[in-house]
PDB file of C-alpha atoms in Angstrom:
ATOM      1  CA  MET A   1       3.227 -23.095   3.740  1.00 76.00           C
ATOM      2  CA  PRO A   2      -0.463 -20.389   2.380  1.00 91.00           C
ATOM      3  CA  THR A   3       0.527 -17.507   4.308  1.00 97.00           C
ATOM      4  CA  ARG A   4      -3.098 -15.436   5.352  1.00 96.00           C
ATOM      5  CA  SER A   5      -3.485 -13.390   2.407  1.00 98.00           C
ATOM      6  CA  GLU A   6      -2.742 -14.987  -0.612  1.00 97.00           C
ATOM      7  CA  ASP A   7      -5.707 -13.669  -2.789  1.00 97.00           C
ATOM      8  CA  PHE A   8      -3.042 -10.302  -2.382  1.00 98.00           C
ATOM      9  CA  ALA A   9      -0.476 -12.279  -3.639  1.00 98.00           C
ATOM     10  CA  GLY A  10       1.135 -11.253  -7.181  1.00 98.00           C
ATOM     11  CA  LEU A  11       1.272  -7.554  -7.519  1.00 98.00           C
ATOM     12  CA  SER A  12      -0.287  -4.883  -5.699  1.00 98.00           C
ATOM     13  CA  VAL A  13       0.137  -1.361  -7.430  1.00 98.00           C
ATOM     14  CA  ALA A  14       0.528   2.183  -5.851  1.00 98.00           C
ATOM     15  CA  MET A  15      -1.754   3.908  -7.767  1.00 98.00           C
ATOM     16  CA  ILE A  16      -1.108   7.987  -8.350  1.00 98.00           C
ATOM     17  CA  THR A  17      -3.969  10.247  -7.687  1.00 98.00           C
ATOM     18  CA  PRO A  18      -3.891  11.906 -11.167  1.00 98.00           C
ATOM     19  CA  PHE A  19      -4.446  15.631 -11.402  1.00 98.00           C
ATOM     20  CA  LYS A  20      -5.968  18.395 -13.655  1.00 97.00           C
ATOM     21  CA  ASN A  21      -5.575  21.811 -12.814  1.00 97.00           C
ATOM     22  CA  GLY A  22      -5.499  21.342  -9.631  1.00 96.00           C
ATOM     23  CA  ALA A  23      -8.003  19.080  -9.318  1.00 98.00           C
ATOM     24  CA  VAL A  24      -8.534  15.490  -9.330  1.00 98.00           C
ATOM     25  CA  ASP A  25      -8.629  13.907 -12.107  1.00 98.00           C
ATOM     26  CA  TYR A  26     -11.429  11.114 -11.677  1.00 98.00           C
ATOM     27  CA  ASP A  27     -11.453  10.577 -16.089  1.00 97.00           C
ATOM     28  CA  ALA A  28      -7.914  10.354 -15.355  1.00 98.00           C
ATOM     29  CA  LEU A  29      -8.569   7.568 -12.880  1.00 98.00           C
ATOM     30  CA  GLN A  30     -10.749   5.421 -14.256  1.00 98.00           C
ATOM     31  CA  ASN A  31      -8.442   5.021 -17.084  1.00 98.00           C
ATOM     32  CA  GLN A  32      -5.411   4.204 -15.024  1.00 98.00           C
ATOM     33  CA  VAL A  33      -7.743   2.034 -13.062  1.00 98.00           C
ATOM     34  CA  GLU A  34      -8.920  -0.081 -16.274  1.00 98.00           C
ATOM     35  CA  PHE A  35      -4.823  -0.102 -17.348  1.00 98.00           C
ATOM     36  CA  GLN A  36      -3.897  -2.186 -14.421  1.00 98.00           C
ATOM     37  CA  VAL A  37      -7.725  -4.200 -14.621  1.00 98.00           C
ATOM     38  CA  ALA A  38      -6.135  -5.529 -18.413  1.00 98.00           C
ATOM     39  CA  ALA A  39      -3.220  -6.054 -17.131  1.00 98.00           C
ATOM     40  CA  GLY A  40      -3.785  -9.003 -14.359  1.00 98.00           C
ATOM     41  CA  THR A  41      -2.820  -6.858 -11.691  1.00 98.00           C
ATOM     42  CA  THR A  42      -3.891  -8.322  -8.493  1.00 98.00           C
ATOM     43  CA  ALA A  43      -4.495  -5.314  -6.361  1.00 98.00           C
ATOM     44  CA  ILE A  44      -4.727  -1.329  -6.575  1.00 98.00           C
ATOM     45  CA  VAL A  45      -3.943   0.998  -3.619  1.00 98.00           C
ATOM     46  CA  PRO A  46      -5.504   4.295  -3.930  1.00 98.00           C
ATOM     47  CA  VAL A  47      -4.427   7.259  -1.215  1.00 98.00           C
ATOM     48  CA  GLY A  48      -0.742   5.629  -0.062  1.00 95.00           C
ATOM     49  CA  THR A  49       2.084   7.572  -0.265  1.00 94.00           C
ATOM     50  CA  THR A  50       2.283   7.257  -4.109  1.00 97.00           C
ATOM     51  CA  GLY A  51      -0.728   8.703  -4.164  1.00 98.00           C
ATOM     52  CA  GLU A  52      -0.081  11.870  -2.378  1.00 97.00           C
ATOM     53  CA  SER A  53      -2.376  11.090   0.396  1.00 96.00           C
ATOM     54  CA  PRO A  54      -0.896  13.968   2.919  1.00 95.00           C
ATOM     55  CA  THR A  55      -2.199  16.773   0.478  1.00 97.00           C
ATOM     56  CA  LEU A  56      -5.709  15.629   0.002  1.00 97.00           C
ATOM     57  CA  SER A  57      -8.535  16.760   1.367  1.00 97.00           C
ATOM     58  CA  HIS A  58     -10.936  14.521   3.824  1.00 95.00           C
ATOM     59  CA  GLU A  59     -13.718  14.678   1.413  1.00 97.00           C
ATOM     60  CA  GLU A  60     -11.025  13.788  -1.284  1.00 98.00           C
ATOM     61  CA  HIS A  61      -9.685  11.127   0.405  1.00 98.00           C
ATOM     62  CA  HIS A  62     -13.107   9.628   0.884  1.00 98.00           C
ATOM     63  CA  LYS A  63     -14.456  10.149  -3.128  1.00 98.00           C
ATOM     64  CA  VAL A  64     -10.906   8.951  -4.621  1.00 98.00           C
ATOM     65  CA  VAL A  65     -11.218   5.266  -2.462  1.00 98.00           C
ATOM     66  CA  ALA A  66     -14.581   5.786  -3.530  1.00 98.00           C
ATOM     67  CA  ALA A  67     -14.345   6.136  -7.129  1.00 98.00           C
ATOM     68  CA  MET A  68     -11.463   3.710  -7.481  1.00 98.00           C
ATOM     69  CA  ILE A  69     -13.851   0.836  -6.242  1.00 98.00           C
ATOM     70  CA  GLU A  70     -16.186   2.024  -8.603  1.00 98.00           C
ATOM     71  CA  ALA A  71     -14.321   1.504 -10.990  1.00 98.00           C
ATOM     72  CA  ALA A  72     -12.620  -2.009  -9.864  1.00 98.00           C
ATOM     73  CA  ALA A  73     -16.486  -2.668  -9.941  1.00 98.00           C
ATOM     74  CA  GLY A  74     -14.714  -6.055  -8.660  1.00 97.00           C
ATOM     75  CA  ARG A  75     -12.754  -7.201 -10.858  1.00 98.00           C
ATOM     76  CA  ILE A  76      -9.590  -5.884  -9.108  1.00 98.00           C
ATOM     77  CA  LYS A  77      -8.875  -6.155  -5.545  1.00 98.00           C
ATOM     78  CA  VAL A  78      -9.034  -2.816  -4.218  1.00 98.00           C
ATOM     79  CA  MET A  79      -6.467  -1.704  -1.084  1.00 98.00           C
ATOM     80  CA  ALA A  80      -7.565   1.100   0.492  1.00 98.00           C
ATOM     81  CA  GLY A  81      -4.706   3.273   2.094  1.00 98.00           C
ATOM     82  CA  THR A  82      -6.263   5.157   5.195  1.00 98.00           C
ATOM     83  CA  GLY A  83      -3.027   5.435   7.587  1.00 97.00           C
ATOM     84  CA  SER A  84      -2.652   8.276  10.098  1.00 97.00           C
ATOM     85  CA  ASN A  85      -0.881   9.348  13.058  1.00 96.00           C
ATOM     86  CA  SER A  86      -4.017  10.210  14.414  1.00 98.00           C
ATOM     87  CA  THR A  87      -6.159   6.957  15.711  1.00 98.00           C
ATOM     88  CA  ALA A  88      -8.911   8.228  15.407  1.00 98.00           C
ATOM     89  CA  GLU A  89      -8.451   9.308  12.138  1.00 98.00           C
ATOM     90  CA  ALA A  90      -6.927   5.933  11.223  1.00 98.00           C
ATOM     91  CA  ILE A  91     -10.156   4.521  12.606  1.00 98.00           C
ATOM     92  CA  SER A  92     -12.026   6.847  10.655  1.00 98.00           C
ATOM     93  CA  LEU A  93     -10.861   6.534   6.955  1.00 98.00           C
ATOM     94  CA  SER A  94     -10.852   2.343   7.683  1.00 98.00           C
ATOM     95  CA  GLN A  95     -14.588   2.740   8.194  1.00 98.00           C
ATOM     96  CA  HIS A  96     -15.196   4.643   5.350  1.00 98.00           C
ATOM     97  CA  ALA A  97     -13.050   2.540   3.341  1.00 98.00           C
ATOM     98  CA  GLU A  98     -15.152  -0.412   3.930  1.00 98.00           C
ATOM     99  CA  LYS A  99     -18.508   0.976   4.244  1.00 98.00           C
ATOM    100  CA  ALA A 100     -17.148   1.716   0.187  1.00 98.00           C
ATOM    101  CA  GLY A 101     -16.438  -1.246  -0.364  1.00 98.00           C
ATOM    102  CA  ALA A 102     -12.177  -1.708  -0.331  1.00 98.00           C
ATOM    103  CA  ASP A 103     -11.242  -5.815  -0.015  1.00 98.00           C
ATOM    104  CA  ALA A 104      -8.385  -4.283   2.922  1.00 98.00           C
ATOM    105  CA  VAL A 105      -6.948  -1.002   3.626  1.00 98.00           C
ATOM    106  CA  LEU A 106      -2.939  -0.370   4.160  1.00 98.00           C
ATOM    107  CA  LEU A 107      -1.939   1.262   7.424  1.00 98.00           C
ATOM    108  CA  VAL A 108       0.634   2.838   7.771  1.00 98.00           C
ATOM    109  CA  GLY A 109       3.247   3.523  10.815  1.00 97.00           C
ATOM    110  CA  PRO A 110       2.139   6.493  12.666  1.00 97.00           C
ATOM    111  CA  TYR A 111       4.322   9.468  11.564  1.00 96.00           C
ATOM    112  CA  TYR A 112       5.707  12.005  13.427  1.00 95.00           C
ATOM    113  CA  ASN A 113       4.854  11.635  17.041  1.00 95.00           C
ATOM    114  CA  LYS A 114       6.842   8.751  16.495  1.00 96.00           C
ATOM    115  CA  PRO A 115       5.350   5.987  18.996  1.00 98.00           C
ATOM    116  CA  MET A 116       6.254   3.486  21.530  1.00 98.00           C
ATOM    117  CA  GLN A 117       6.057  -0.096  20.443  1.00 98.00           C
ATOM    118  CA  GLU A 118       3.344  -0.573  22.524  1.00 98.00           C
ATOM    119  CA  GLY A 119       1.913   2.741  20.705  1.00 98.00           C
ATOM    120  CA  PHE A 120       1.972   1.238  17.658  1.00 98.00           C
ATOM    121  CA  TYR A 121       0.157  -2.031  18.755  1.00 98.00           C
ATOM    122  CA  GLN A 122      -2.486  -0.057  20.259  1.00 98.00           C
ATOM    123  CA  HIS A 123      -2.786   1.949  17.744  1.00 98.00           C
ATOM    124  CA  PHE A 124      -2.684  -1.266  15.068  1.00 98.00           C
ATOM    125  CA  LYS A 125      -5.065  -2.555  17.107  1.00 98.00           C
ATOM    126  CA  ALA A 126      -7.932  -0.185  17.379  1.00 98.00           C
ATOM    127  CA  VAL A 127      -8.267   0.536  14.195  1.00 98.00           C
ATOM    128  CA  ALA A 128      -8.147  -3.575  13.667  1.00 98.00           C
ATOM    129  CA  GLU A 129     -11.047  -4.045  16.468  1.00 98.00           C
ATOM    130  CA  SER A 130     -13.290  -1.207  14.391  1.00 98.00           C
ATOM    131  CA  ILE A 131     -13.519  -2.863  11.120  1.00 98.00           C
ATOM    132  CA  ASN A 132     -13.702  -6.332   9.898  1.00 98.00           C
ATOM    133  CA  ILE A 133     -11.656  -6.321   6.456  1.00 98.00           C
ATOM    134  CA  PRO A 134      -8.240  -7.577   6.056  1.00 98.00           C
ATOM    135  CA  ILE A 135      -4.664  -4.822   7.464  1.00 98.00           C
ATOM    136  CA  CYS A 136      -2.136  -4.962   5.735  1.00 98.00           C
ATOM    137  CA  ILE A 137       0.534  -3.302   8.464  1.00 98.00           C
ATOM    138  CA  TYR A 138       3.336  -0.424   6.059  1.00 98.00           C
ATOM    139  CA  ASN A 139       6.814  -0.749   7.785  1.00 98.00           C
ATOM    140  CA  ILE A 140       8.286   2.867   6.141  1.00 97.00           C
ATOM    141  CA  PRO A 141      10.381   4.331   8.933  1.00 96.00           C
ATOM    142  CA  GLY A 142      12.615   6.737   6.024  1.00 94.00           C
ATOM    143  CA  ARG A 143       9.321   8.182   5.672  1.00 95.00           C
ATOM    144  CA  THR A 144       7.896   7.739   9.155  1.00 95.00           C
ATOM    145  CA  GLY A 145      10.441   8.898  11.241  1.00 95.00           C
ATOM    146  CA  LYS A 146      10.437   4.904  13.320  1.00 97.00           C
ATOM    147  CA  ILE A 147      10.657   1.768  12.645  1.00 98.00           C
ATOM    148  CA  ILE A 148       8.059  -0.686  13.235  1.00 98.00           C
ATOM    149  CA  ASP A 149      10.241  -3.519  15.411  1.00 98.00           C
ATOM    150  CA  ALA A 150       9.524  -6.919  14.100  1.00 98.00           C
ATOM    151  CA  GLN A 151       8.400  -8.198  17.934  1.00 98.00           C
ATOM    152  CA  THR A 152       5.494  -5.643  17.543  1.00 98.00           C
ATOM    153  CA  ILE A 153       4.733  -6.968  14.513  1.00 98.00           C
ATOM    154  CA  ILE A 154       4.895 -10.766  15.305  1.00 98.00           C
ATOM    155  CA  ARG A 155       2.911  -9.544  18.232  1.00 98.00           C
ATOM    156  CA  LEU A 156       0.435  -7.767  15.816  1.00 98.00           C
ATOM    157  CA  ALA A 157       0.043 -11.057  14.157  1.00 98.00           C
ATOM    158  CA  GLU A 158      -1.799 -12.552  17.050  1.00 98.00           C
ATOM    159  CA  ILE A 159      -4.780 -10.624  15.521  1.00 98.00           C
ATOM    160  CA  LYS A 160      -7.338 -12.133  13.102  1.00 97.00           C
ATOM    161  CA  ASN A 161      -7.461  -9.645  10.637  1.00 97.00           C
ATOM    162  CA  ILE A 162      -4.246  -7.982  10.708  1.00 98.00           C
ATOM    163  CA  THR A 163      -3.281 -10.191   7.394  1.00 98.00           C
ATOM    164  CA  MET A 164      -0.175  -8.749   5.788  1.00 98.00           C
ATOM    165  CA  VAL A 165       2.817  -6.735   6.085  1.00 98.00           C
ATOM    166  CA  LYS A 166       4.868  -3.559   3.345  1.00 98.00           C
ATOM    167  CA  GLU A 167       7.686  -4.628   3.978  1.00 98.00           C
ATOM    168  CA  ALA A 168       9.856  -1.098   3.119  1.00 97.00           C
ATOM    169  CA  THR A 169      12.060  -1.270   5.903  1.00 96.00           C
ATOM    170  CA  GLY A 170      15.127  -2.556   3.350  1.00 93.00           C
ATOM    171  CA  GLN A 171      16.120  -4.937   6.071  1.00 93.00           C
ATOM    172  CA  MET A 172      16.302  -8.357   4.463  1.00 95.00           C
ATOM    173  CA  ASP A 173      16.861  -9.784   8.036  1.00 96.00           C
ATOM    174  CA  MET A 174      13.653  -7.651   9.431  1.00 96.00           C
ATOM    175  CA  ALA A 175      11.342  -9.657   6.459  1.00 96.00           C
ATOM    176  CA  SER A 176      12.916 -12.858   7.059  1.00 97.00           C
ATOM    177  CA  GLN A 177      12.415 -12.320  10.995  1.00 98.00           C
ATOM    178  CA  ILE A 178       8.076 -11.909  10.087  1.00 98.00           C
ATOM    179  CA  ILE A 179       8.426 -15.004   7.975  1.00 98.00           C
ATOM    180  CA  SER A 180       9.693 -17.503   9.929  1.00 97.00           C
ATOM    181  CA  ALA A 181       7.814 -16.135  12.911  1.00 98.00           C
ATOM    182  CA  THR A 182       4.349 -15.882  11.633  1.00 98.00           C
ATOM    183  CA  ASP A 183       1.974 -17.067   8.567  1.00 98.00           C
ATOM    184  CA  LEU A 184       1.163 -13.438   7.059  1.00 98.00           C
ATOM    185  CA  THR A 185       1.792 -11.844   4.075  1.00 98.00           C
ATOM    186  CA  VAL A 186       4.614  -9.935   3.181  1.00 98.00           C
ATOM    187  CA  LEU A 187       4.899  -7.754   0.765  1.00 98.00           C
ATOM    188  CA  SER A 188       8.267  -5.815  -0.708  1.00 98.00           C
ATOM    189  CA  GLY A 189       7.451  -2.043  -0.153  1.00 97.00           C
ATOM    190  CA  ASP A 190      10.963  -1.491  -2.863  1.00 97.00           C
ATOM    191  CA  ASP A 191      10.255  -2.524  -6.371  1.00 97.00           C
ATOM    192  CA  SER A 192      14.282  -3.895  -7.112  1.00 96.00           C
ATOM    193  CA  LEU A 193      13.340  -5.694  -3.905  1.00 97.00           C
ATOM    194  CA  THR A 194      10.468  -8.243  -4.904  1.00 98.00           C
ATOM    195  CA  LEU A 195      13.115 -10.533  -6.034  1.00 98.00           C
ATOM    196  CA  PRO A 196      15.231 -10.912  -3.174  1.00 97.00           C
ATOM    197  CA  PHE A 197      12.142 -10.866  -0.561  1.00 98.00           C
ATOM    198  CA  MET A 198       9.931 -13.522  -2.470  1.00 98.00           C
ATOM    199  CA  SER A 199      13.228 -15.628  -2.174  1.00 98.00           C
ATOM    200  CA  LEU A 200      12.581 -14.826   1.683  1.00 97.00           C
ATOM    201  CA  GLY A 201       8.934 -15.924   1.395  1.00 98.00           C
ATOM    202  CA  ALA A 202       7.145 -12.570   0.600  1.00 98.00           C
ATOM    203  CA  ARG A 203       4.532 -13.143  -1.561  1.00 98.00           C
ATOM    204  CA  GLY A 204       4.958 -10.096  -4.049  1.00 98.00           C
ATOM    205  CA  VAL A 205       5.145  -6.152  -4.432  1.00 98.00           C
ATOM    206  CA  VAL A 206       3.213  -3.009  -4.258  1.00 98.00           C
ATOM    207  CA  SER A 207       4.670  -1.462  -6.739  1.00 98.00           C
ATOM    208  CA  VAL A 208       5.468   2.352  -7.730  1.00 98.00           C
ATOM    209  CA  VAL A 209       7.100   1.305 -11.550  1.00 98.00           C
ATOM    210  CA  GLY A 210       3.800  -0.536 -11.935  1.00 98.00           C
ATOM    211  CA  ASN A 211       1.533   2.332 -12.378  1.00 98.00           C
ATOM    212  CA  PHE A 212       3.253   1.887 -16.382  1.00 98.00           C
ATOM    213  CA  ILE A 213       4.719  -1.509 -16.949  1.00 98.00           C
ATOM    214  CA  PRO A 214       2.190  -4.162 -14.232  1.00 98.00           C
ATOM    215  CA  LYS A 215       2.934  -6.969 -16.942  1.00 98.00           C
ATOM    216  CA  ASP A 216       6.938  -7.048 -16.168  1.00 98.00           C
ATOM    217  CA  MET A 217       5.846  -6.866 -12.472  1.00 98.00           C
ATOM    218  CA  ILE A 218       3.734  -9.302 -12.389  1.00 98.00           C
ATOM    219  CA  ALA A 219       5.846 -11.201 -15.443  1.00 98.00           C
ATOM    220  CA  LEU A 220       8.586 -11.199 -12.533  1.00 98.00           C
ATOM    221  CA  CYS A 221       6.237 -12.834  -9.394  1.00 98.00           C
ATOM    222  CA  LYS A 222       4.940 -15.121 -11.630  1.00 98.00           C
ATOM    223  CA  ALA A 223       8.271 -16.627 -12.707  1.00 98.00           C
ATOM    224  CA  PHE A 224       9.431 -17.240  -9.482  1.00 98.00           C
ATOM    225  CA  ASP A 225       6.393 -18.786  -7.827  1.00 98.00           C
ATOM    226  CA  SER A 226       6.218 -21.214 -10.842  1.00 98.00           C
ATOM    227  CA  GLY A 227       9.959 -21.880  -9.881  1.00 98.00           C
ATOM    228  CA  ASN A 228      11.718 -21.044 -12.739  1.00 98.00           C
ATOM    229  CA  LEU A 229      14.549 -18.489 -11.065  1.00 98.00           C
ATOM    230  CA  VAL A 230      16.828 -17.831 -14.151  1.00 98.00           C
ATOM    231  CA  GLU A 231      13.261 -16.188 -15.627  1.00 98.00           C
ATOM    232  CA  ALA A 232      12.735 -14.053 -12.444  1.00 98.00           C
ATOM    233  CA  GLN A 233      16.430 -13.342 -12.265  1.00 98.00           C
ATOM    234  CA  LYS A 234      16.559 -12.295 -15.769  1.00 98.00           C
ATOM    235  CA  TRP A 235      13.019  -9.983 -15.106  1.00 98.00           C
ATOM    236  CA  HIS A 236      15.101  -8.413 -11.851  1.00 98.00           C
ATOM    237  CA  HIS A 237      18.122  -7.664 -13.942  1.00 98.00           C
ATOM    238  CA  ARG A 238      16.051  -5.965 -16.455  1.00 98.00           C
ATOM    239  CA  LEU A 239      13.809  -4.432 -14.079  1.00 98.00           C
ATOM    240  CA  PHE A 240      16.400  -3.206 -11.405  1.00 97.00           C
ATOM    241  CA  PRO A 241      18.024  -0.571 -13.884  1.00 95.00           C
ATOM    242  CA  LEU A 242      14.614   1.441 -13.851  1.00 96.00           C
ATOM    243  CA  CYS A 243      13.757   1.484 -10.661  1.00 94.00           C
ATOM    244  CA  ARG A 244      16.960   2.238  -9.687  1.00 92.00           C
ATOM    245  CA  ASP A 245      16.909   5.570 -11.931  1.00 91.00           C
ATOM    246  CA  MET A 246      13.946   6.405 -12.123  1.00 93.00           C
ATOM    247  CA  LEU A 247      13.216   6.332  -7.896  1.00 89.00           C
ATOM    248  CA  SER A 248      16.637   7.796  -7.301  1.00 93.00           C
ATOM    249  CA  LEU A 249      15.921  11.382  -8.750  1.00 96.00           C
ATOM    250  CA  ALA A 250      13.336  12.562  -6.212  1.00 97.00           C
ATOM    251  CA  THR A 251      10.968  12.100  -3.582  1.00 96.00           C
ATOM    252  CA  ASN A 252       8.092   9.643  -4.579  1.00 96.00           C
ATOM    253  CA  PRO A 253       5.568  10.176  -7.117  1.00 97.00           C
ATOM    254  CA  ILE A 254       7.704  12.785  -8.442  1.00 98.00           C
ATOM    255  CA  PRO A 255       9.422  10.657 -10.877  1.00 98.00           C
ATOM    256  CA  VAL A 256       6.736   8.964 -11.283  1.00 98.00           C
ATOM    257  CA  LYS A 257       4.119  10.854 -12.090  1.00 98.00           C
ATOM    258  CA  ALA A 258       6.937  12.345 -14.159  1.00 98.00           C
ATOM    259  CA  ALA A 259       7.313   9.584 -16.353  1.00 98.00           C
ATOM    260  CA  MET A 260       3.740   8.972 -16.823  1.00 98.00           C
ATOM    261  CA  LYS A 261       3.508  11.834 -18.322  1.00 98.00           C
ATOM    262  CA  MET A 262       6.164  11.299 -20.675  1.00 98.00           C
ATOM    263  CA  LEU A 263       4.465   7.965 -21.502  1.00 98.00           C
ATOM    264  CA  GLY A 264       1.385  10.139 -22.455  1.00 96.00           C
ATOM    265  CA  ARG A 265      -0.951   8.116 -19.024  1.00 96.00           C
ATOM    266  CA  ASP A 266      -0.897  11.131 -16.755  1.00 97.00           C
ATOM    267  CA  THR A 267      -0.281  14.873 -16.738  1.00 97.00           C
ATOM    268  CA  GLY A 268       2.180  14.901 -14.752  1.00 97.00           C
ATOM    269  CA  GLU A 269       0.464  17.625 -12.082  1.00 98.00           C
ATOM    270  CA  LEU A 270       1.876  17.468  -8.586  1.00 98.00           C
ATOM    271  CA  ARG A 271       0.309  19.294  -5.355  1.00 98.00           C
ATOM    272  CA  LEU A 272       3.319  21.549  -3.438  1.00 97.00           C
ATOM    273  CA  PRO A 273       4.894  20.492  -1.526  1.00 98.00           C
ATOM    274  CA  LEU A 274       5.991  18.976  -4.408  1.00 98.00           C
ATOM    275  CA  THR A 275       8.020  20.316  -7.813  1.00 98.00           C
ATOM    276  CA  PRO A 276       8.857  18.719 -10.863  1.00 97.00           C
ATOM    277  CA  LEU A 277      11.960  17.583 -11.361  1.00 97.00           C
ATOM    278  CA  ASP A 278      14.756  20.158 -12.839  1.00 97.00           C
ATOM    279  CA  GLU A 279      15.556  19.627 -16.343  1.00 97.00           C
ATOM    280  CA  THR A 280      19.131  17.732 -15.848  1.00 98.00           C
ATOM    281  CA  SER A 281      16.802  14.773 -13.823  1.00 97.00           C
ATOM    282  CA  ARG A 282      14.237  15.309 -16.492  1.00 97.00           C
ATOM    283  CA  LEU A 283      16.277  14.274 -18.984  1.00 97.00           C
ATOM    284  CA  LYS A 284      17.945  11.039 -17.573  1.00 97.00           C
ATOM    285  CA  LEU A 285      14.431   9.953 -16.687  1.00 97.00           C
ATOM    286  CA  GLN A 286      13.967  10.243 -20.554  1.00 97.00           C
ATOM    287  CA  ASN A 287      17.370   8.383 -20.869  1.00 96.00           C
ATOM    288  CA  ALA A 288      15.921   5.630 -18.669  1.00 96.00           C
ATOM    289  CA  LEU A 289      12.819   4.877 -19.510  1.00 97.00           C
ATOM    290  CA  LYS A 290      14.264   4.736 -23.243  1.00 97.00           C
ATOM    291  CA  ASN A 291      16.904   2.357 -22.293  1.00 96.00           C
ATOM    292  CA  TYR A 292      14.213   0.473 -20.411  1.00 97.00           C
ATOM    293  CA  GLY A 293      12.429   0.117 -24.408  1.00 97.00           C
ATOM    294  CA  ILE A 294       9.324   2.221 -23.883  1.00 97.00           C
ATOM    295  CA  LEU A 295      10.228   5.623 -24.775  1.00 95.00           C
ATOM    296  CA  ASN A 296      11.319   6.145 -27.847  1.00 89.00           C
TER     297      ASN A 296
END
């Protein structure tokens, strides 16, 4: 049965925010969008966790979203990260994204202040009522400090423009409960769980490794959708060691930016409080990329 946002099925990429000498590198940003368009990626997701949104000023946040929408030029969907632990701020960021031409927004659960389930409901409801484009709820308790319960998400599914969930709890039962009770489009929030989640009825992934191997993640999703489970399993088992080895080294996006620097696709620059990989971890990442076959 079709889900509510089937046009977002497949690969969405949680885009890094490229920096150079402390400032956003808009030339690199343009190149990275072109790379995703050429790969056939469904959507790009600027200024989320991977995009280091906590260290962007409001002006930078707006400019990065607008720049990615302009670079996309309608050739690829844009799901802008607009979450906040302040409902008023989330509304403001979401309204800006809609006006700039975003196709959807990604709303992380309010972090640090740890609302009750009713607070989660009222927060997402208030944002949904302030815009007309689709909303993807981003459930990642490892970052926010509190899970959005399945029953709360099922309740939120009654709101028309809440259409997707980025499921990053790592809980198969959570995904099953949401998929069985709603027509929300569920997207895996963990690269390594893409195939397991799709086997339950999820429709794709919001990927980190898609920053540099989007075609491989697309191949996995397409193989599963075409009914070729053996091929999908082959891609899963090929991707799994890289996802495991890279993302276990340090907090995202530290490893992915280091990987992109090794591959000649980014400066690798981070903003404090994030710091570069130490030498031991850098060598492990280098070996992981060599073992995957994308680094000499």
